[in-house]
Amino acid sequence: MPEIIAEAAEPLPPLDDPAFGDYFDRFAAARVVLLGECSHGTSEFYRARAAITRRLIEEHGFTIVAVEADWPDAAAIDRNVRWRRSARGGRAVQRFPTWMWRNIEVEDFTRWLRRRNAPLEPEQRTGFYGLDLYNLSASIRAVSTISIASILKRRQWPASAYGC
């Protein structure tokens, strides 16, 4: 297996080299690009992932960043980066350790995303979404709040949202 990996591996320029992003243009036509979590805890990995994501957003029009994070916490970040009014106070992803989402690299990326989104129309802004339910009770509350708002808006129960 190591020989196969060594044969397929491509050397990359340093992260601060503008050519770094060029290596990922081959994924421009993809609908979904999965960057993975092979190196939780390294600053280099988070900076590389941010550089790749920025490239895909800026040069290729990607509009969704989906992360392995709790849905309600990521929704707070999404509201911030897309200039939406916050429905709750407090700092998002407080429960996560610094090696996962609560670190300077992710904070730098979300600040960049907020600045990039600022001049865009709301429907053109890139969103930031969590895919996990680490805090199940907070996720249930968030879904319930959305469901109640939906009921009031549509005057009907969105039962299909709970179907399996």
CSV table of N, CA and C in Angstrom, one decimal:
chain,number,residue,atom,x,y,z
A,1,MET,N,0.8,-1.2,0.0
A,1,MET,CA,0.0,0.0,0.0
A,1,MET,C,0.9,1.3,0.0
A,2,PRO,N,1.9,1.3,0.8
A,2,PRO,CA,2.7,2.6,0.8
A,2,PRO,C,3.3,2.9,-0.6
A,3,GLU,N,3.6,1.9,-1.4
A,3,GLU,CA,4.2,2.1,-2.7
A,3,GLU,C,3.1,2.7,-3.6
A,4,ILE,N,1.9,2.3,-3.5
A,4,ILE,CA,0.8,2.8,-4.3
A,4,ILE,C,0.5,4.3,-4.0
A,5,ILE,N,0.5,4.6,-2.7
A,5,ILE,CA,0.4,6.0,-2.2
A,5,ILE,C,1.5,6.8,-2.7
A,6,ALA,N,2.7,6.4,-2.6
A,6,ALA,CA,3.9,7.1,-3.0
A,6,ALA,C,3.9,7.4,-4.5
A,7,GLU,N,3.4,6.4,-5.3
A,7,GLU,CA,3.3,6.6,-6.7
A,7,GLU,C,2.3,7.6,-7.1
A,8,ALA,N,1.2,7.7,-6.4
A,8,ALA,CA,0.1,8.6,-6.7
A,8,ALA,C,0.2,10.0,-6.2
A,9,ALA,N,1.1,10.1,-5.1
A,9,ALA,CA,1.2,11.4,-4.5
A,9,ALA,C,1.8,12.4,-5.4
A,10,GLU,N,1.4,13.7,-5.2
A,10,GLU,CA,1.9,14.8,-5.9
A,10,GLU,C,2.5,15.8,-4.9
A,11,PRO,N,3.7,16.3,-5.2
A,11,PRO,CA,4.2,17.3,-4.3
A,11,PRO,C,3.5,18.6,-4.5
A,12,LEU,N,3.2,19.4,-3.4
A,12,LEU,CA,2.5,20.6,-3.5
A,12,LEU,C,3.5,21.8,-3.2
A,13,PRO,N,3.2,22.9,-3.8
A,13,PRO,CA,4.0,24.1,-3.4
A,13,PRO,C,3.6,24.5,-2.0
A,14,PRO,N,4.4,25.4,-1.3
A,14,PRO,CA,4.0,25.9,0.0
A,14,PRO,C,2.6,26.6,0.0
A,15,LEU,N,2.0,26.5,1.1
A,15,LEU,CA,0.6,27.1,1.2
A,15,LEU,C,0.5,28.6,0.8
A,16,ASP,N,1.6,29.3,1.1
A,16,ASP,CA,1.5,30.8,0.7
A,16,ASP,C,1.9,31.0,-0.7
A,17,ASP,N,2.2,30.0,-1.5
A,17,ASP,CA,2.5,30.2,-2.9
A,17,ASP,C,1.2,30.2,-3.7
A,18,PRO,N,1.0,31.3,-4.5
A,18,PRO,CA,-0.2,31.4,-5.3
A,18,PRO,C,-0.5,30.1,-6.1
A,19,ALA,N,0.5,29.4,-6.5
A,19,ALA,CA,0.3,28.2,-7.3
A,19,ALA,C,-0.3,27.1,-6.5
A,20,PHE,N,-0.3,27.2,-5.2
A,20,PHE,CA,-0.9,26.1,-4.4
A,20,PHE,C,-2.4,25.8,-4.8
A,21,GLY,N,-3.2,26.8,-5.0
A,21,GLY,CA,-4.6,26.6,-5.4
A,21,GLY,C,-4.7,26.1,-6.8
A,22,ASP,N,-3.8,26.3,-7.7
A,22,ASP,CA,-3.9,25.8,-9.0
A,22,ASP,C,-4.0,24.2,-9.1
A,23,TYR,N,-3.5,23.6,-8.1
A,23,TYR,CA,-3.5,22.1,-8.1
A,23,TYR,C,-4.9,21.6,-7.9
A,24,PHE,N,-5.8,22.4,-7.4
A,24,PHE,CA,-7.2,22.0,-7.1
A,24,PHE,C,-8.2,22.4,-8.2
A,25,ASP,N,-7.7,23.1,-9.2
A,25,ASP,CA,-8.6,23.5,-10.3
A,25,ASP,C,-9.2,22.3,-11.0
A,26,ARG,N,-8.6,21.2,-10.9
A,26,ARG,CA,-9.1,19.9,-11.6
A,26,ARG,C,-10.4,19.5,-11.0
A,27,PHE,N,-10.8,20.1,-9.9
A,27,PHE,CA,-12.1,19.7,-9.3
A,27,PHE,C,-13.2,20.8,-9.5
A,28,ALA,N,-12.9,21.7,-10.4
A,28,ALA,CA,-13.8,22.8,-10.6
A,28,ALA,C,-15.2,22.4,-11.1
A,29,ALA,N,-15.2,21.3,-11.9
A,29,ALA,CA,-16.5,20.9,-12.5
A,29,ALA,C,-17.3,20.0,-11.5
A,30,ALA,N,-16.7,19.6,-10.4
A,30,ALA,CA,-17.4,18.7,-9.5
A,30,ALA,C,-18.5,19.5,-8.8
A,31,ARG,N,-19.5,18.7,-8.4
A,31,ARG,CA,-20.6,19.3,-7.6
A,31,ARG,C,-20.3,19.3,-6.2
A,32,VAL,N,-19.5,18.4,-5.7
A,32,VAL,CA,-19.1,18.2,-4.3
A,32,VAL,C,-17.6,17.9,-4.3
A,33,VAL,N,-16.9,18.5,-3.4
A,33,VAL,CA,-15.5,18.2,-3.2
A,33,VAL,C,-15.3,17.9,-1.7
A,34,LEU,N,-14.9,16.7,-1.4
A,34,LEU,CA,-14.7,16.3,0.0
A,34,LEU,C,-13.2,16.4,0.4
A,35,LEU,N,-12.9,17.2,1.4
A,35,LEU,CA,-11.6,17.5,1.8
A,35,LEU,C,-11.1,16.6,2.9
A,36,GLY,N,-12.0,16.0,3.7
A,36,GLY,CA,-11.7,15.0,4.7
A,36,GLY,C,-11.1,15.6,5.9
A,37,GLU,N,-10.8,14.7,6.9
A,37,GLU,CA,-10.3,15.1,8.2
A,37,GLU,C,-9.1,14.2,8.5
A,38,CYS,N,-8.1,14.1,7.6
A,38,CYS,CA,-7.0,13.2,7.8
A,38,CYS,C,-6.0,13.7,8.8
A,39,SER,N,-6.0,14.9,9.2
A,39,SER,CA,-5.0,15.4,10.1
A,39,SER,C,-5.6,16.4,11.1
A,40,HIS,N,-6.7,15.9,11.8
A,40,HIS,CA,-7.2,16.8,12.9
A,40,HIS,C,-6.1,17.3,13.7
A,41,GLY,N,-6.1,18.5,14.0
A,41,GLY,CA,-5.2,19.1,15.0
A,41,GLY,C,-4.0,19.8,14.4
A,42,THR,N,-3.8,19.7,13.1
A,42,THR,CA,-2.6,20.4,12.6
A,42,THR,C,-3.0,21.8,12.0
A,43,SER,N,-2.2,22.8,12.3
A,43,SER,CA,-2.5,24.1,11.7
A,43,SER,C,-2.3,24.0,10.2
A,44,GLU,N,-1.3,23.3,9.7
A,44,GLU,CA,-1.1,23.2,8.3
A,44,GLU,C,-2.3,22.6,7.5
A,45,PHE,N,-2.9,21.6,8.1
A,45,PHE,CA,-4.1,21.0,7.5
A,45,PHE,C,-5.2,22.0,7.4
A,46,TYR,N,-5.5,22.7,8.5
A,46,TYR,CA,-6.6,23.7,8.4
A,46,TYR,C,-6.3,24.8,7.5
A,47,ARG,N,-5.1,25.3,7.4
A,47,ARG,CA,-4.7,26.3,6.5
A,47,ARG,C,-4.8,25.9,5.0
A,48,ALA,N,-4.4,24.6,4.8
A,48,ALA,CA,-4.5,24.0,3.4
A,48,ALA,C,-6.0,23.9,3.0
A,49,ARG,N,-6.8,23.4,3.9
A,49,ARG,CA,-8.2,23.2,3.6
A,49,ARG,C,-8.8,24.6,3.3
A,50,ALA,N,-8.5,25.6,4.1
A,50,ALA,CA,-9.0,26.9,3.9
A,50,ALA,C,-8.6,27.5,2.5
A,51,ALA,N,-7.3,27.3,2.2
A,51,ALA,CA,-6.8,27.8,0.9
A,51,ALA,C,-7.5,27.1,-0.3
A,52,ILE,N,-7.7,25.8,-0.2
A,52,ILE,CA,-8.4,25.0,-1.2
A,52,ILE,C,-9.9,25.5,-1.3
A,53,THR,N,-10.5,25.7,-0.2
A,53,THR,CA,-11.9,26.1,-0.2
A,53,THR,C,-12.0,27.5,-0.8
A,54,ARG,N,-11.2,28.4,-0.4
A,54,ARG,CA,-11.2,29.8,-1.0
A,54,ARG,C,-11.0,29.7,-2.5
A,55,ARG,N,-10.1,28.9,-3.0
A,55,ARG,CA,-9.9,28.8,-4.4
A,55,ARG,C,-11.2,28.3,-5.1
A,56,LEU,N,-11.8,27.3,-4.5
A,56,LEU,CA,-13.0,26.7,-5.2
A,56,LEU,C,-14.2,27.8,-5.1
A,57,ILE,N,-14.2,28.6,-4.1
A,57,ILE,CA,-15.3,29.6,-4.0
A,57,ILE,C,-15.0,30.7,-4.9
A,58,GLU,N,-13.8,31.3,-4.9
A,58,GLU,CA,-13.4,32.5,-5.7
A,58,GLU,C,-13.3,32.2,-7.2
A,59,GLU,N,-12.7,31.1,-7.5
A,59,GLU,CA,-12.5,30.8,-9.0
A,59,GLU,C,-13.5,29.9,-9.6
A,60,HIS,N,-14.2,29.2,-8.9
A,60,HIS,CA,-15.1,28.2,-9.5
A,60,HIS,C,-16.6,28.2,-9.0
A,61,GLY,N,-16.9,29.2,-8.2
A,61,GLY,CA,-18.3,29.5,-7.9
A,61,GLY,C,-18.9,28.6,-6.9
A,62,PHE,N,-18.2,27.8,-6.1
A,62,PHE,CA,-18.8,27.0,-5.0
A,62,PHE,C,-19.5,27.9,-4.0
A,63,THR,N,-20.6,27.5,-3.5
A,63,THR,CA,-21.4,28.3,-2.7
A,63,THR,C,-21.8,27.7,-1.3
A,64,ILE,N,-21.3,26.5,-1.1
A,64,ILE,CA,-21.6,25.8,0.2
A,64,ILE,C,-20.4,25.3,0.8
A,65,VAL,N,-20.1,25.6,2.1
A,65,VAL,CA,-19.1,24.9,2.8
A,65,VAL,C,-19.8,24.1,3.9
A,66,ALA,N,-19.7,22.8,3.8
A,66,ALA,CA,-20.3,21.9,4.8
A,66,ALA,C,-19.2,21.2,5.6
A,67,VAL,N,-19.3,21.3,6.9
A,67,VAL,CA,-18.3,20.9,7.8
A,67,VAL,C,-18.8,19.8,8.8
A,68,GLU,N,-17.8,19.1,9.3
A,68,GLU,CA,-18.2,18.1,10.4
A,68,GLU,C,-18.3,18.9,11.7
A,69,ALA,N,-19.4,19.5,11.8
A,69,ALA,CA,-19.7,20.3,13.0
A,69,ALA,C,-21.2,20.3,13.4
A,70,ASP,N,-21.5,20.6,14.6
A,70,ASP,CA,-22.8,20.6,15.1
A,70,ASP,C,-23.7,21.6,14.2
A,71,TRP,N,-24.8,21.1,13.8
A,71,TRP,CA,-25.7,21.9,12.9
A,71,TRP,C,-26.0,23.3,13.5
A,72,PRO,N,-26.6,23.4,14.8
A,72,PRO,CA,-26.9,24.7,15.3
A,72,PRO,C,-25.7,25.6,15.5
A,73,ASP,N,-24.6,25.1,15.9
A,73,ASP,CA,-23.4,25.9,16.0
A,73,ASP,C,-22.9,26.5,14.7
A,74,ALA,N,-22.9,25.6,13.7
A,74,ALA,CA,-22.5,26.1,12.4
A,74,ALA,C,-23.5,27.1,11.8
A,75,ALA,N,-24.8,26.9,12.2
A,75,ALA,CA,-25.8,27.9,11.7
A,75,ALA,C,-25.5,29.3,12.2
A,76,ALA,N,-25.0,29.4,13.5
A,76,ALA,CA,-24.6,30.7,14.0
A,76,ALA,C,-23.5,31.3,13.2
A,77,ILE,N,-22.5,30.5,12.8
A,77,ILE,CA,-21.5,31.0,11.9
A,77,ILE,C,-22.0,31.3,10.6
A,78,ASP,N,-22.9,30.5,10.0
A,78,ASP,CA,-23.5,30.8,8.7
A,78,ASP,C,-24.2,32.2,8.8
A,79,ARG,N,-25.0,32.4,9.8
A,79,ARG,CA,-25.7,33.7,9.9
A,79,ARG,C,-24.6,34.9,9.9
A,80,ASN,N,-23.5,34.7,10.6
A,80,ASN,CA,-22.5,35.7,10.6
A,80,ASN,C,-21.9,35.9,9.2
A,81,VAL,N,-21.4,34.8,8.6
A,81,VAL,CA,-20.7,35.0,7.3
A,81,VAL,C,-21.6,35.4,6.2
A,82,ARG,N,-23.0,35.2,6.3
A,82,ARG,CA,-23.9,35.7,5.3
A,82,ARG,C,-24.6,36.9,5.7
A,83,TRP,N,-24.2,37.6,6.7
A,83,TRP,CA,-24.7,38.9,7.2
A,83,TRP,C,-26.2,38.8,7.5
A,84,ARG,N,-26.6,37.7,8.2
A,84,ARG,CA,-27.9,37.6,8.6
A,84,ARG,C,-28.0,37.9,10.1
A,85,ARG,N,-29.1,38.3,10.5
A,85,ARG,CA,-29.3,38.7,11.9
A,85,ARG,C,-29.2,37.4,12.8
A,86,SER,N,-28.5,37.5,13.9
A,86,SER,CA,-28.3,36.4,14.8
A,86,SER,C,-29.6,36.2,15.6
A,87,ALA,N,-30.0,34.9,15.7
A,87,ALA,CA,-31.2,34.6,16.5
A,87,ALA,C,-30.8,34.3,18.0
A,88,ARG,N,-29.5,34.1,18.2
A,88,ARG,CA,-29.0,33.8,19.6
A,88,ARG,C,-27.7,34.5,19.8
A,89,GLY,N,-27.4,34.7,21.1
A,89,GLY,CA,-26.1,35.3,21.4
A,89,GLY,C,-25.1,34.2,21.7
A,90,GLY,N,-23.9,34.6,22.1
A,90,GLY,CA,-22.9,33.6,22.5
A,90,GLY,C,-22.0,33.3,21.3
A,91,ARG,N,-20.9,32.6,21.6
A,91,ARG,CA,-19.9,32.3,20.6
A,91,ARG,C,-20.2,30.9,20.1
A,92,ALA,N,-20.2,30.7,18.8
A,92,ALA,CA,-20.5,29.4,18.2
A,92,ALA,C,-19.3,28.5,18.4
A,93,VAL,N,-19.6,27.2,18.3
A,93,VAL,CA,-18.7,26.1,18.5
A,93,VAL,C,-17.9,26.2,19.8
A,94,GLN,N,-18.4,26.7,20.8
A,94,GLN,CA,-17.7,26.9,22.1
A,94,GLN,C,-17.3,25.5,22.7
A,95,ARG,N,-18.2,24.5,22.5
A,95,ARG,CA,-17.9,23.2,23.0
A,95,ARG,C,-16.8,22.4,22.4
A,96,PHE,N,-16.4,22.8,21.1
A,96,PHE,CA,-15.4,22.1,20.4
A,96,PHE,C,-14.0,22.5,20.9
A,97,PRO,N,-13.2,21.5,20.9
A,97,PRO,CA,-11.8,21.8,21.2
A,97,PRO,C,-11.1,22.6,20.1
A,98,THR,N,-10.0,23.3,20.5
A,98,THR,CA,-9.3,24.1,19.6
A,98,THR,C,-8.8,23.4,18.4
A,99,TRP,N,-8.5,22.1,18.5
A,99,TRP,CA,-7.9,21.3,17.4
A,99,TRP,C,-9.0,21.0,16.4
A,100,MET,N,-10.3,21.2,16.7
A,100,MET,CA,-11.3,20.9,15.7
A,100,MET,C,-11.8,22.1,15.0
A,101,TRP,N,-12.6,22.9,15.6
A,101,TRP,CA,-13.2,24.1,14.9
A,101,TRP,C,-12.9,25.4,15.6
A,102,ARG,N,-12.6,25.4,16.8
A,102,ARG,CA,-12.4,26.6,17.6
A,102,ARG,C,-10.9,26.9,17.6
A,103,ASN,N,-10.4,27.3,16.4
A,103,ASN,CA,-9.0,27.6,16.3
A,103,ASN,C,-8.8,28.8,15.3
A,104,ILE,N,-7.7,29.4,15.3
A,104,ILE,CA,-7.4,30.6,14.6
A,104,ILE,C,-7.6,30.4,13.1
A,105,GLU,N,-7.2,29.3,12.6
A,105,GLU,CA,-7.3,29.0,11.1
A,105,GLU,C,-8.8,29.0,10.7
A,106,VAL,N,-9.7,28.4,11.4
A,106,VAL,CA,-11.1,28.4,11.0
A,106,VAL,C,-11.6,29.8,11.2
A,107,GLU,N,-11.2,30.5,12.3
A,107,GLU,CA,-11.7,31.9,12.5
A,107,GLU,C,-11.3,32.8,11.4
A,108,ASP,N,-10.0,32.6,10.9
A,108,ASP,CA,-9.5,33.4,9.8
A,108,ASP,C,-10.3,33.1,8.5
A,109,PHE,N,-10.6,31.9,8.3
A,109,PHE,CA,-11.4,31.5,7.1
A,109,PHE,C,-12.8,32.1,7.2
A,110,THR,N,-13.5,32.0,8.3
A,110,THR,CA,-14.8,32.6,8.4
A,110,THR,C,-14.8,34.1,8.3
A,111,ARG,N,-13.8,34.7,8.8
A,111,ARG,CA,-13.7,36.2,8.6
A,111,ARG,C,-13.5,36.5,7.2
A,112,TRP,N,-12.7,35.8,6.5
A,112,TRP,CA,-12.5,36.0,5.0
A,112,TRP,C,-13.8,35.8,4.3
A,113,LEU,N,-14.5,34.7,4.6
A,113,LEU,CA,-15.8,34.4,4.0
A,113,LEU,C,-16.8,35.5,4.2
A,114,ARG,N,-16.9,36.1,5.4
A,114,ARG,CA,-17.8,37.2,5.7
A,114,ARG,C,-17.4,38.4,4.9
A,115,ARG,N,-16.1,38.7,4.8
A,115,ARG,CA,-15.7,39.9,3.9
A,115,ARG,C,-16.0,39.6,2.5
A,116,ARG,N,-15.8,38.4,2.0
A,116,ARG,CA,-16.1,38.1,0.6
A,116,ARG,C,-17.6,38.2,0.3
A,117,ASN,N,-18.4,37.7,1.2
A,117,ASN,CA,-19.9,37.8,1.1
A,117,ASN,C,-20.4,39.2,1.1
A,118,ALA,N,-19.8,40.1,1.8
A,118,ALA,CA,-20.3,41.4,2.1
A,118,ALA,C,-20.9,42.1,0.9
A,119,PRO,N,-20.2,42.3,-0.2
A,119,PRO,CA,-20.8,43.0,-1.3
A,119,PRO,C,-21.8,42.2,-2.2
A,120,LEU,N,-22.0,41.0,-1.9
A,120,LEU,CA,-22.8,40.1,-2.8
A,120,LEU,C,-24.3,40.2,-2.3
A,121,GLU,N,-25.1,40.0,-3.3
A,121,GLU,CA,-26.6,39.9,-3.0
A,121,GLU,C,-26.8,38.6,-2.1
A,122,PRO,N,-27.8,38.7,-1.2
A,122,PRO,CA,-28.0,37.5,-0.3
A,122,PRO,C,-28.0,36.2,-0.9
A,123,GLU,N,-28.6,36.0,-2.1
A,123,GLU,CA,-28.7,34.7,-2.7
A,123,GLU,C,-27.4,34.3,-3.3
A,124,GLN,N,-26.4,35.2,-3.5
A,124,GLN,CA,-25.1,34.8,-4.0
A,124,GLN,C,-24.1,34.5,-3.0
A,125,ARG,N,-24.4,34.7,-1.7
A,125,ARG,CA,-23.4,34.5,-0.7
A,125,ARG,C,-23.2,33.0,-0.4
A,126,THR,N,-22.0,32.7,-0.1
A,126,THR,CA,-21.6,31.3,0.3
A,126,THR,C,-22.0,31.0,1.7
A,127,GLY,N,-22.6,29.9,1.9
A,127,GLY,CA,-23.0,29.5,3.3
A,127,GLY,C,-22.1,28.6,4.0
A,128,PHE,N,-22.2,28.4,5.3
A,128,PHE,CA,-21.4,27.6,6.1
A,128,PHE,C,-22.3,26.7,6.9
A,129,TYR,N,-22.3,25.4,6.7
A,129,TYR,CA,-23.3,24.5,7.3
A,129,TYR,C,-22.6,23.3,8.0
A,130,GLY,N,-23.2,22.9,9.1
A,130,GLY,CA,-22.8,21.8,9.9
A,130,GLY,C,-23.6,20.6,9.5
A,131,LEU,N,-22.9,19.4,9.5
A,131,LEU,CA,-23.6,18.2,9.1
A,131,LEU,C,-23.8,17.2,10.3
A,132,ASP,N,-23.3,17.5,11.4
A,132,ASP,CA,-23.4,16.6,12.6
A,132,ASP,C,-24.4,17.1,13.6
A,133,LEU,N,-24.8,16.1,14.5
A,133,LEU,CA,-25.7,16.4,15.6
A,133,LEU,C,-25.0,16.0,16.9
A,134,TYR,N,-23.8,16.6,17.2
A,134,TYR,CA,-23.2,16.3,18.5
A,134,TYR,C,-24.0,16.6,19.7
A,135,ASN,N,-24.7,17.8,19.6
A,135,ASN,CA,-25.5,18.3,20.7
A,135,ASN,C,-27.0,18.0,20.3
A,136,LEU,N,-27.4,16.8,20.5
A,136,LEU,CA,-28.7,16.4,20.0
A,136,LEU,C,-29.9,17.3,20.5
A,137,SER,N,-29.8,17.7,21.8
A,137,SER,CA,-30.9,18.5,22.3
A,137,SER,C,-31.0,19.9,21.7
A,138,ALA,N,-29.8,20.5,21.4
A,138,ALA,CA,-29.8,21.8,20.7
A,138,ALA,C,-30.3,21.6,19.3
A,139,SER,N,-29.9,20.5,18.7
A,139,SER,CA,-30.4,20.3,17.3
A,139,SER,C,-31.9,20.1,17.2
A,140,ILE,N,-32.5,19.4,18.2
A,140,ILE,CA,-33.9,19.2,18.3
A,140,ILE,C,-34.6,20.5,18.5
A,141,ARG,N,-34.1,21.4,19.4
A,141,ARG,CA,-34.6,22.7,19.6
A,141,ARG,C,-34.6,23.5,18.4
A,142,ALA,N,-33.5,23.5,17.6
A,142,ALA,CA,-33.3,24.3,16.4
A,142,ALA,C,-34.3,23.8,15.4
A,143,VAL,N,-34.5,22.5,15.2
A,143,VAL,CA,-35.4,22.0,14.2
A,143,VAL,C,-36.9,22.4,14.7
A,144,SER,N,-37.1,22.3,16.0
A,144,SER,CA,-38.5,22.6,16.4
A,144,SER,C,-38.8,24.1,16.2
A,145,THR,N,-37.8,25.0,16.4
A,145,THR,CA,-38.0,26.4,16.2
A,145,THR,C,-38.3,26.6,14.7
A,146,ILE,N,-37.5,26.0,13.8
A,146,ILE,CA,-37.8,26.1,12.4
A,146,ILE,C,-39.1,25.6,12.0
A,147,SER,N,-39.5,24.4,12.6
A,147,SER,CA,-40.8,23.8,12.3
A,147,SER,C,-41.9,24.7,12.7
A,148,ILE,N,-41.8,25.3,13.9
A,148,ILE,CA,-42.9,26.2,14.4
A,148,ILE,C,-43.0,27.4,13.5
A,149,ALA,N,-41.8,28.0,13.1
A,149,ALA,CA,-41.9,29.1,12.1
A,149,ALA,C,-42.5,28.7,10.8
A,150,SER,N,-42.2,27.5,10.4
A,150,SER,CA,-42.8,27.0,9.1
A,150,SER,C,-44.3,26.8,9.2
A,151,ILE,N,-44.8,26.3,10.4
A,151,ILE,CA,-46.2,26.1,10.6
A,151,ILE,C,-46.9,27.5,10.6
A,152,LEU,N,-46.3,28.4,11.3
A,152,LEU,CA,-46.9,29.8,11.3
A,152,LEU,C,-47.0,30.4,9.9
A,153,LYS,N,-45.9,30.2,9.1
A,153,LYS,CA,-45.8,30.8,7.8
A,153,LYS,C,-46.7,30.1,6.8
A,154,ARG,N,-46.8,28.8,6.9
A,154,ARG,CA,-47.5,28.0,5.9
A,154,ARG,C,-48.9,27.5,6.4
A,155,ARG,N,-49.1,27.6,7.7
A,155,ARG,CA,-50.3,27.1,8.4
A,155,ARG,C,-50.5,25.6,8.2
A,156,GLN,N,-49.4,24.9,8.1
A,156,GLN,CA,-49.4,23.4,8.0
A,156,GLN,C,-48.2,22.8,8.7
A,157,TRP,N,-48.3,21.6,9.1
A,157,TRP,CA,-47.3,20.9,9.8
A,157,TRP,C,-46.3,20.2,8.7
A,158,PRO,N,-45.0,20.5,8.8
A,158,PRO,CA,-44.1,19.9,7.8
A,158,PRO,C,-43.7,18.5,8.2
A,159,ALA,N,-44.7,17.6,8.2
A,159,ALA,CA,-44.5,16.2,8.7
A,159,ALA,C,-43.5,15.5,7.8
A,160,SER,N,-43.5,15.8,6.5
A,160,SER,CA,-42.6,15.1,5.6
A,160,SER,C,-41.1,15.3,6.0
A,161,ALA,N,-40.8,16.4,6.7
A,161,ALA,CA,-39.4,16.7,7.1
A,161,ALA,C,-38.9,15.6,8.1
A,162,TYR,N,-39.8,14.9,8.8
A,162,TYR,CA,-39.4,13.9,9.8
A,162,TYR,C,-39.5,12.5,9.3
A,163,GLY,N,-39.9,12.3,8.0
A,163,GLY,CA,-40.0,11.0,7.5
A,163,GLY,C,-38.7,10.4,7.2
A,164,CYS,N,-38.6,9.1,7.3
A,164,CYS,CA,-37.3,8.3,7.0
A,164,CYS,C,-37.5,7.5,5.8
